[in-house]
XYZ file of C-alpha atoms in Angstrom:
107
model
C -10.821 -62.683 -18.817
C -13.444 -61.552 -16.326
C -10.760 -60.780 -13.726
C -8.773 -58.750 -16.233
C -11.865 -56.699 -17.065
C -12.604 -56.056 -13.394
C -8.992 -55.080 -12.700
C -9.065 -52.774 -15.709
C -12.288 -51.107 -14.511
C -10.859 -50.679 -11.014
C -7.689 -49.125 -12.400
C -9.751 -46.774 -14.566
C -11.862 -45.783 -11.561
C -8.781 -45.159 -9.417
C -7.193 -43.129 -12.196
C -10.378 -41.085 -12.695
C -10.667 -40.337 -8.967
C -7.001 -39.389 -8.714
C -7.238 -37.184 -11.790
C -10.368 -35.381 -10.570
C -8.749 -34.803 -7.165
C -5.616 -33.446 -8.831
C -7.662 -31.268 -11.184
C -9.678 -29.881 -8.277
C -6.658 -29.117 -6.137
C -4.841 -27.719 -9.161
C -7.853 -25.520 -9.941
C -8.038 -24.301 -6.349
C -4.319 -23.554 -6.334
C -4.662 -21.711 -9.641
C -7.451 -19.527 -8.258
C -5.427 -18.867 -5.111
C -2.403 -17.836 -7.183
C -4.505 -15.591 -9.433
C -6.051 -13.868 -6.412
C -2.608 -13.400 -4.873
C -1.253 -11.991 -8.120
C -4.171 -9.562 -8.399
C -3.586 -8.338 -4.847
C 0.164 -8.003 -5.446
C -0.361 -6.039 -8.678
C -2.648 -3.632 -6.805
C 0.083 -3.136 -4.176
C 2.683 -2.539 -6.908
C 0.427 0.066 -8.540
C -0.171 1.871 -5.231
C 3.546 1.942 -4.467
C 4.362 3.282 -7.944
C 1.860 6.112 -7.490
C 3.215 6.856 -4.011
C 6.817 6.928 -5.259
C 5.907 9.230 -8.153
C 4.218 11.596 -5.716
C 6.863 11.536 -2.978
C 10.277 11.076 -4.636
C 11.410 14.362 -6.285
C 13.639 12.649 -8.882
C 10.962 10.156 -9.880
C 8.333 12.905 -9.926
C 10.472 15.062 -12.250
C 11.166 12.126 -14.549
C 7.466 11.233 -14.632
C 6.606 14.830 -15.539
C 9.100 14.747 -18.442
C 7.776 11.408 -19.660
C 4.180 12.643 -19.583
C 5.156 15.778 -21.534
C 6.911 13.624 -24.140
C 3.886 11.338 -24.274
C 1.590 14.309 -24.979
C 3.987 15.612 -27.642
C 4.129 12.185 -29.281
C 0.331 11.860 -29.249
C -0.073 15.264 -30.918
C 2.463 14.411 -33.641
C 0.871 11.029 -34.304
C -2.665 12.437 -34.346
C -1.620 15.105 -36.881
C -0.584 12.503 -39.465
C -3.107 12.228 -42.303
C -3.533 8.444 -41.951
C -4.311 8.799 -38.259
C -6.702 11.698 -38.872
C -8.664 9.499 -41.281
C -8.843 6.605 -38.823
C -9.901 8.957 -36.021
C -12.654 10.382 -38.267
C -13.910 6.862 -39.026
C -13.862 6.008 -35.327
C -15.824 9.150 -34.511
C -18.460 8.241 -37.119
C -18.772 4.699 -35.751
C -19.081 6.029 -32.188
C -21.818 8.427 -33.298
C -23.714 5.603 -34.994
C -23.355 3.354 -31.942
C -24.645 6.137 -29.677
C -27.555 6.808 -32.031
C -28.553 3.133 -32.115
C -28.082 2.765 -28.355
C -30.289 5.801 -27.683
C -32.989 4.413 -29.969
C -32.840 1.081 -28.175
C -32.989 2.780 -24.760
C -36.007 4.863 -25.778
C -37.932 1.748 -26.878
C -37.517 0.090 -23.488
């Protein structure tokens, strides 16, 4: 019985060490992948901006899309439901700014 208990404890210890090693290496790999993804996304963004600026067809299409986006925003913002929500948001922003200014003045 004593030998079985010792073997069990040794197996648990080996498993715990292996798991912590795996978790650590997995965590390091995860951080490495996240950093690589962040760098790659920054490169993608820079290339998109460059292509919009340099390629005449892409630049023209981007200009049309932005004009449509502005037109859509105006139409949406002119709907009564949206006007009401925008008014509420403006009131909340004003209250937040008022409270923040009061807090800043006390410090």
